[in-house]
CSV table of C-alpha atoms and ligand atoms in Angstrom, one decimal:
chain,number,residue,atom,x,y,z
H,1093,MET,CA,105.5,78.9,196.2
H,1094,GLU,CA,102.3,79.6,194.0
H,1095,LYS,CA,101.9,76.7,191.5
H,1096,GLU,CA,101.9,78.9,188.9
H,1097,ALA,CA,105.1,80.8,189.8
H,1098,LYS,CA,108.0,81.4,187.5
H,1099,ILE,CA,110.7,79.5,189.0
H,1100,TYR,CA,114.2,79.8,188.0
H,1101,VAL,CA,116.4,76.6,188.2
H,1102,ALA,CA,120.0,77.8,187.9
H,1103,GLY,CA,122.4,75.1,186.7
H,1104,HIS,CA,119.4,72.7,185.7
H,1105,ARG,CA,121.7,70.5,184.1
H,1106,GLY,CA,123.8,69.7,186.8
H,1107,LEU,CA,123.6,67.0,189.9
H,1108,VAL,CA,121.8,69.2,192.1
H,1109,GLY,CA,119.8,71.8,189.4
H,1110,SER,CA,118.2,68.3,187.4
H,1111,ALA,CA,117.1,66.6,190.6
H,1112,ILE,CA,115.4,70.1,191.7
H,1113,VAL,CA,113.9,70.4,188.3
H,1114,ARG,CA,112.7,66.5,188.4
H,1115,ARG,CA,111.0,67.5,192.2
H,1116,LEU,CA,109.1,70.6,190.7
H,1117,GLU,CA,107.6,68.8,188.1
H,1118,GLN,CA,106.7,66.1,190.5
H,1119,GLU,CA,104.7,68.5,192.9
H,1120,GLY,CA,102.9,70.4,189.6
H,1121,TYR,CA,105.4,73.1,189.2
H,1122,LYS,CA,104.8,74.0,185.7
H,1123,ASN,CA,106.2,77.4,185.1
H,1124,LEU,CA,110.1,76.6,185.1
H,1125,LEU,CA,112.9,78.8,183.9
H,1126,LEU,CA,115.6,77.0,182.7
H,1127,ARG,CA,118.7,78.4,180.8
H,1128,SER,CA,121.9,76.3,180.1
H,1129,SER,CA,125.5,78.1,180.8
H,1130,LYS,CA,125.7,78.1,176.8
H,1131,GLU,CA,122.7,80.5,177.0
H,1132,VAL,CA,123.4,82.6,180.1
H,1133,ASP,CA,126.7,82.9,181.5
H,1134,LEU,CA,126.1,83.7,185.0
H,1135,THR,CA,129.6,84.8,185.5
H,1136,ASN,CA,128.7,87.4,183.1
H,1137,GLN,CA,126.7,90.6,184.9
H,1138,ILE,CA,125.3,91.8,181.9
H,1139,GLU,CA,123.9,88.6,180.8
H,1140,THR,CA,122.6,87.7,184.0
H,1141,GLN,CA,120.6,91.1,184.5
H,1142,GLN,CA,119.3,90.4,181.1
H,1143,LEU,CA,117.7,87.2,181.7
H,1144,PHE,CA,116.2,88.6,185.4
H,1145,GLU,CA,115.3,91.7,183.6
H,1146,ILE,CA,113.2,89.8,180.6
H,1147,GLU,CA,112.1,86.7,182.8
H,1148,ARG,CA,111.4,88.2,186.2
H,1149,PRO,CA,111.3,84.9,187.9
H,1150,ASP,CA,109.5,84.9,191.3
H,1151,TYR,CA,112.1,82.1,192.7
H,1152,VAL,CA,115.0,81.2,192.1
H,1153,PHE,CA,116.8,77.9,193.3
H,1154,LEU,CA,120.7,79.0,192.9
H,1155,ALA,CA,122.3,75.8,192.0
H,1156,ALA,CA,124.7,76.8,189.3
H,1157,ALA,CA,128.4,76.1,190.5
H,1158,ARG,CA,131.7,75.4,189.7
H,1159,VAL,CA,132.1,72.0,191.5
H,1160,GLY,CA,134.1,69.2,191.7
H,1161,GLY,CA,136.3,66.6,193.8
H,1162,ILE,CA,139.1,67.2,195.8
H,1163,LEU,CA,141.7,66.7,192.9
H,1164,ALA,CA,139.6,69.2,190.6
H,1165,ASN,CA,139.4,71.6,193.3
H,1166,ASN,CA,143.1,71.4,194.2
H,1167,SER,CA,144.4,72.1,190.8
H,1168,TYR,CA,142.0,74.8,189.5
H,1169,PRO,CA,141.7,77.2,192.5
H,1170,ALA,CA,141.6,80.3,190.5
H,1171,ARG,CA,138.9,78.8,188.5
H,1172,PHE,CA,137.1,77.5,191.4
H,1173,ILE,CA,137.0,81.1,193.4
H,1174,TYR,CA,136.2,83.2,190.8
H,1175,GLU,CA,133.7,81.5,188.6
H,1176,ASN,CA,131.7,80.5,192.0
H,1177,LEU,CA,132.1,84.1,193.2
H,1178,MET,CA,131.3,85.6,189.9
H,1179,ILE,CA,128.1,83.7,189.6
H,1180,GLU,CA,126.6,84.1,193.2
H,1181,ALA,CA,127.4,87.9,193.1
H,1182,ASN,CA,125.4,88.4,189.9
H,1183,THR,CA,122.7,86.2,190.6
H,1184,ILE,CA,121.8,87.3,193.9
H,1185,HIS,CA,122.2,91.1,193.1
H,1186,ALA,CA,120.2,90.6,190.0
H,1187,ALA,CA,117.4,88.9,192.1
H,1188,TYR,CA,117.6,92.3,194.2
H,1189,GLN,CA,117.4,94.3,191.3
H,1190,PHE,CA,114.4,92.6,189.9
H,1191,GLY,CA,112.3,92.0,192.8
H,1192,VAL,CA,112.6,87.8,193.2
H,1193,LYS,CA,110.2,86.9,196.1
H,1194,LYS,CA,112.6,84.3,197.2
H,1195,LEU,CA,116.3,82.9,196.3
H,1196,LEU,CA,117.9,79.6,197.9
H,1197,PHE,CA,121.6,79.4,197.6
H,1198,LEU,CA,123.1,76.1,197.5
H,1199,GLY,CA,126.2,76.3,199.8
H,1200,SER,CA,128.3,72.9,200.7
H,1201,SER,CA,129.6,71.3,204.3
H,1202,CYS,CA,133.3,72.2,202.8
H,1203,ILE,CA,132.7,75.8,204.4
H,1204,TYR,CA,133.3,74.7,207.8
H,1205,PRO,CA,136.8,74.8,209.4
H,1206,LYS,CA,138.7,71.3,208.5
H,1207,LEU,CA,139.2,70.4,212.7
H,1208,ALA,CA,136.0,71.4,213.8
H,1209,PRO,CA,134.2,69.4,216.2
H,1210,GLN,CA,132.0,66.3,214.6
H,1211,PRO,CA,129.1,66.5,213.7
H,1212,LEU,CA,129.4,70.0,212.0
H,1213,LYS,CA,126.8,72.4,213.6
H,1214,GLU,CA,125.6,75.8,211.8
H,1215,GLU,CA,127.2,78.0,214.4
H,1216,TYR,CA,131.3,76.7,213.6
H,1217,LEU,CA,131.4,78.9,210.3
H,1218,LEU,CA,134.4,80.7,210.4
H,1219,THR,CA,135.7,79.4,213.6
H,1220,GLY,CA,138.7,77.9,212.3
H,1221,SER,CA,140.8,77.4,209.3
H,1222,LEU,CA,139.5,75.5,206.5
H,1223,GLU,CA,140.8,72.5,204.5
H,1224,PRO,CA,143.7,73.8,202.2
H,1225,THR,CA,142.4,71.6,199.1
H,1226,ASN,CA,139.1,73.2,198.8
H,1227,GLU,CA,139.4,76.5,200.8
H,1228,TRP,CA,139.1,78.4,197.6
H,1229,TYR,CA,135.6,76.8,196.6
H,1230,ALA,CA,135.1,77.4,200.4
H,1231,ILE,CA,135.3,80.8,200.7
H,1232,ALA,CA,133.1,81.3,197.2
H,1233,LYS,CA,130.5,79.8,199.1
H,1234,ILE,CA,131.0,81.6,202.2
H,1235,ALA,CA,130.4,84.7,200.4
H,1236,GLY,CA,127.4,83.5,199.1
H,1237,ILE,CA,126.0,83.1,202.4
H,1238,LYS,CA,127.3,86.6,203.4
H,1239,LEU,CA,125.5,88.2,200.3
H,1240,CYS,CA,122.4,86.4,201.1
H,1241,GLN,CA,122.6,87.7,204.6
H,1242,ALA,CA,123.6,91.4,203.7
H,1243,TYR,CA,120.9,91.5,201.2
H,1244,ARG,CA,118.3,90.3,204.1
H,1245,GLN,CA,119.5,92.7,206.6
H,1246,GLN,CA,120.0,95.8,204.2
H,1247,TYR,CA,117.1,95.7,201.4
H,1248,GLY,CA,115.0,92.8,203.1
H,1249,CYS,CA,115.3,90.0,200.7
H,1250,ASN,CA,113.9,86.6,201.5
H,1251,PHE,CA,117.4,84.6,200.4
H,1252,ILE,CA,118.0,81.5,202.4
H,1253,SER,CA,121.3,79.6,202.2
H,1254,VAL,CA,121.5,75.6,202.6
H,1255,MET,CA,124.7,73.6,203.3
H,1256,PRO,CA,124.5,70.0,201.7
H,1257,THR,CA,127.1,67.4,202.5
H,1258,ASN,CA,128.4,65.4,199.7
H,1259,LEU,CA,125.9,64.5,197.1
H,1260,TYR,CA,125.7,61.6,194.8
H,1261,GLY,CA,123.0,59.9,192.8
H,1262,PRO,CA,121.8,60.2,188.8
H,1263,ASN,CA,123.5,62.5,186.3
H,1264,ASP,CA,126.5,63.2,188.4
H,1265,ASN,CA,129.8,63.8,186.9
H,1266,PHE,CA,131.8,60.6,186.2
H,1267,ASP,CA,134.9,61.6,185.1
H,1268,LEU,CA,137.8,60.2,186.8
H,1269,GLU,CA,139.8,63.4,187.4
H,1270,THR,CA,137.5,66.0,188.4
H,1271,SER,CA,134.4,64.0,190.0
H,1272,HIS,CA,133.6,63.3,193.8
H,1273,VAL,CA,134.8,60.1,195.8
H,1274,LEU,CA,131.4,58.5,195.1
H,1275,PRO,CA,130.3,58.4,191.5
H,1276,ALA,CA,134.6,58.0,190.9
H,1277,LEU,CA,134.5,54.8,192.6
H,1278,ILE,CA,131.0,53.3,190.8
H,1279,ARG,CA,132.9,53.7,187.4
H,1280,LYS,CA,136.2,52.4,189.0
H,1281,PHE,CA,134.6,49.3,190.2
H,1282,HIS,CA,132.5,48.9,187.1
H,1283,GLU,CA,135.0,49.0,184.7
H,1284,ALA,CA,137.1,46.8,186.8
H,1285,GLN,CA,134.7,44.2,186.5
H,1286,VAL,CA,133.8,44.3,183.1
H,1287,ASN,CA,137.7,44.6,182.4
H,1288,LYS,CA,138.2,41.8,184.4
H,1289,GLN,CA,141.2,43.9,186.7
H,1290,THR,CA,142.6,42.4,189.4
H,1291,ASN,CA,142.7,45.8,191.6
H,1292,VAL,CA,141.2,49.1,191.9
H,1293,THR,CA,143.0,52.1,193.1
H,1294,ILE,CA,141.7,54.4,195.5
H,1295,TRP,CA,142.8,57.7,196.4
H,1296,GLY,CA,144.6,58.6,199.8
H,1297,THR,CA,144.4,56.3,202.8
H,1298,GLY,CA,140.8,55.3,203.0
H,1299,THR,CA,140.5,56.5,206.6
H,1300,PRO,CA,138.8,59.9,206.1
H,1301,VAL,CA,135.1,60.0,207.0
H,1302,ARG,CA,132.5,61.4,204.6
H,1303,GLU,CA,128.7,61.6,204.5
H,1304,PHE,CA,126.4,61.0,201.6
H,1305,LEU,CA,123.3,62.0,200.7
H,1306,TYR,CA,121.3,61.0,197.6
H,1307,VAL,CA,120.7,63.8,195.2
H,1308,GLU,CA,117.0,63.0,195.1
H,1309,ASP,CA,116.9,63.8,199.2
H,1310,LEU,CA,118.7,66.9,198.6
H,1311,ALA,CA,116.1,68.2,196.3
H,1312,ASP,CA,113.3,67.3,198.3
H,1313,ALA,CA,114.8,68.7,201.3
H,1314,CYS,CA,115.5,72.5,199.1
H,1315,VAL,CA,111.6,72.3,198.0
H,1316,PHE,CA,110.6,72.0,201.4
H,1317,LEU,CA,112.8,74.9,202.8
H,1318,MET,CA,111.6,77.4,199.6
H,1319,ASN,CA,108.2,76.4,201.0
H,1320,ASN,CA,108.9,76.2,204.8
H,1321,TYR,CA,111.8,78.5,206.1
H,1322,ASN,CA,112.4,82.1,205.8
H,1323,GLU,CA,115.2,82.8,208.1
H,1324,GLU,CA,118.8,84.1,208.0
H,1325,SER,CA,120.5,81.3,209.7
H,1326,ILE,CA,122.2,78.7,207.3
H,1327,VAL,CA,120.8,75.4,207.4
H,1328,ASN,CA,122.6,72.0,207.1
H,1329,ILE,CA,121.1,69.0,204.9
H,1330,GLY,CA,122.6,65.5,205.2
H,1331,THR,CA,121.9,62.0,206.6
H,1332,GLY,CA,124.0,62.7,209.9
H,1333,ILE,CA,125.6,59.7,209.3
H,1334,GLY,CA,129.2,59.0,208.4
H,1335,VAL,CA,131.3,56.0,206.7
H,1336,THR,CA,135.1,55.5,206.0
H,1337,ILE,CA,136.3,55.8,202.4
H,1338,LYS,CA,137.3,52.2,202.3
H,1339,GLU,CA,134.1,51.4,203.7
H,1340,LEU,CA,132.1,53.4,201.0
H,1341,ALA,CA,134.7,51.4,198.3
H,1342,ASP,CA,133.5,47.9,199.8
H,1343,SER,CA,129.7,48.7,199.7
H,1344,ILE,CA,130.3,50.0,196.1
H,1345,SER,CA,132.4,47.3,195.3
H,1346,SER,CA,129.6,44.6,196.6
H,1347,VAL,CA,126.6,46.9,194.9
H,1348,VAL,CA,129.0,46.3,191.5
H,1349,GLY,CA,129.7,42.4,192.3
H,1350,TYR,CA,133.8,43.1,191.8
H,1351,SER,CA,135.8,41.1,194.2
H,1352,GLY,CA,139.2,42.2,193.5
H,1353,ASP,CA,141.3,43.9,195.7
H,1354,LEU,CA,142.0,47.8,196.6
H,1355,LEU,CA,145.3,49.5,196.5
H,1356,PHE,CA,145.8,52.5,198.0
H,1357,ASP,CA,147.4,55.7,196.3
H,1358,THR,CA,148.5,57.5,199.1
H,1359,THR,CA,150.3,60.4,196.8
H,1360,LYS,CA,146.8,61.6,196.7
H,1361,PRO,CA,145.4,63.9,199.4
H,1362,ASP,CA,142.7,62.6,202.1
H,1363,GLY,CA,141.5,66.0,202.6
H,1364,THR,CA,139.3,66.7,205.4
H,1365,PRO,CA,139.4,63.8,208.0
H,1366,ILE,CA,136.0,63.8,208.8
H,1367,LYS,CA,133.2,65.8,207.5
H,1368,ILE,CA,129.7,65.0,208.8
H,1369,ASN,CA,126.7,67.6,209.0
H,1370,ASP,CA,124.8,68.0,212.4
H,1371,VAL,CA,121.2,67.8,210.9
H,1372,SER,CA,119.4,68.4,214.1
H,1373,PHE,CA,118.1,72.0,213.1
H,1374,LEU,CA,116.9,70.8,210.0
H,1375,LYS,CA,115.2,67.9,211.8
H,1376,SER,CA,113.4,70.5,214.2
H,1377,LEU,CA,111.9,71.9,211.0
H,1378,GLY,CA,110.1,68.8,210.2
H,1379,TRP,CA,112.3,67.3,207.4
H,1380,GLU,CA,114.7,64.0,207.5
H,1381,ALA,CA,116.7,62.1,204.6
H,1382,LYS,CA,114.8,58.8,203.4
H,1383,THR,CA,117.4,57.2,200.7
H,1384,ASN,CA,120.1,55.3,203.1
H,1385,LEU,CA,123.2,54.6,201.2
H,1386,ARG,CA,122.8,51.1,200.1
H,1387,GLU,CA,120.0,52.3,198.4
H,1388,GLY,CA,120.9,54.9,197.1
H,1389,LEU,CA,124.4,53.2,195.9
H,1390,PHE,CA,122.4,50.7,194.0
H,1391,LEU,CA,119.7,53.3,192.2
H,1392,THR,CA,123.1,55.3,191.2
H,1393,TYR,CA,124.2,52.2,189.7
H,1394,GLU,CA,121.3,51.3,187.9
H,1395,TRP,CA,121.3,54.6,186.4
H,1396,TYR,CA,124.9,54.6,185.5
H,1397,LYS,CA,124.7,51.3,183.3
H,1398,LYS,CA,121.8,52.4,181.8
H,1399,ASN,CA,123.7,55.6,180.9
H,1400,TYR,CA,127.5,55.1,180.2
X,2213,GFB,O1,135.0,63.5,196.9
X,2213,GFB,P1,136.1,64.0,197.3
X,2213,GFB,O2,136.9,64.3,195.9
X,2213,GFB,O3,135.7,65.2,198.1
X,2213,GFB,O4,136.9,63.1,198.1
X,2213,GFB,P2,136.2,65.8,199.4
X,2213,GFB,C1,136.6,62.4,199.2
X,2213,GFB,C2,137.9,61.5,199.7
X,2213,GFB,O5,137.9,60.4,199.0
X,2213,GFB,C3,139.1,61.8,199.8
X,2213,GFB,C4,139.2,59.9,198.7
X,2213,GFB,O6,139.8,61.7,201.0
X,2213,GFB,C5,139.9,61.3,198.4
X,2213,GFB,O7,141.2,61.2,198.4
X,2213,GFB,N1,139.0,59.2,196.9
X,2213,GFB,C6,139.5,58.0,197.5
X,2213,GFB,C7,138.7,59.9,196.2
X,2213,GFB,N2,139.3,57.9,195.5
X,2213,GFB,C8,138.7,58.9,194.9
X,2213,GFB,C9,138.5,59.0,193.7
X,2213,GFB,O8,138.7,58.1,193.1
X,2213,GFB,N3,138.4,60.2,193.6
X,2213,GFB,C10,138.3,61.1,194.3
X,2213,GFB,N4,137.4,62.2,194.0
X,2213,GFB,N5,138.2,61.0,195.5
X,2213,GFB,C11,134.9,68.1,198.5
X,2213,GFB,C12,135.5,69.4,198.1
X,2213,GFB,O9,135.9,67.6,199.3
X,2213,GFB,O10,133.3,67.9,199.1
X,2213,GFB,C13,134.3,70.3,197.4
X,2213,GFB,O11,136.6,69.0,197.5
X,2213,GFB,C14,133.0,69.9,197.7
X,2213,GFB,O12,134.4,71.1,196.9
X,2213,GFB,C15,132.8,68.6,198.2
X,2213,GFB,O13,132.8,70.4,199.0
X,2213,GFB,C16,131.3,68.5,199.0
X,2213,GFB,O14,134.7,65.2,200.3
X,2213,GFB,O15,137.4,65.8,200.1
């Protein structure tokens, strides 16, 4: 990307979008186009087209999405599939209509089959049934991948798709009902510590395995791929390292300095038993994650204490 290029970061206030903005500014990109969902509703085709017609961005990071943890996905299926489909279709079509040079679409590792072999390779996409708790979001994200590939095939658009693993870091969503596990546990252990609670409740059995990538590393990978990758295939982004939810809880408890007990609420779903990205393709392109989980937890907890 040229330093003076106009770069639209869709979803710039979210966990991913705000990290991409920070990374772009660090690398000297000054001409950033930033619009909140109140200013431009990307589920509305007319508003989306007007934004692209007036602003004519050169590059687009499509980080705007309706996102949430396992309970939110399972509770609001219509919202998750509709809003994500509309955001993708409107933004990707407008990017084609108004001559965007390159668009990077953010997917998710939940697009892979529930019981696919681990670690998850890009070619496992659509080889088996999805995890029921987030199939709505997954179908929408798979549609986004196919939109990028179809516009490349028919119109020659340079639209690429990346599949991050579970993300965490500054500016995450810490709402206990709608958030992902890592921010939820940071808040739960912090509040248990402050309120001198004797135990903390973890959803599910604690046995599922997840991989966690610090969002500053994700942003670095997205800028790297926008500058170096121009192919049709999707690209996994992650650390390639999995931990059980119980191990994660123990790590967060120790970072927070909490010494109470863990309770497991098995009325809540476990979701996919194991979800670890195979990151060998991205490594072959020349990128690897730098922040280990312990370091990322410490940085995120410091941010949480300063901002909540
Ligand atoms: O992070 P999470 O909500 O989403 O849940 P997924 C991961 C695991 O943590 C599940 C357990 O087994 C949860 O039961 N867990 C334990 C908790 N305690 C908690 C808690 O307090 N809050 C939450 N949220 N979980 C998401 C998809 O799946 O992965 C999204 O639903 C997205 O669509 C995201 O793709 C990357 O990792 O299971």
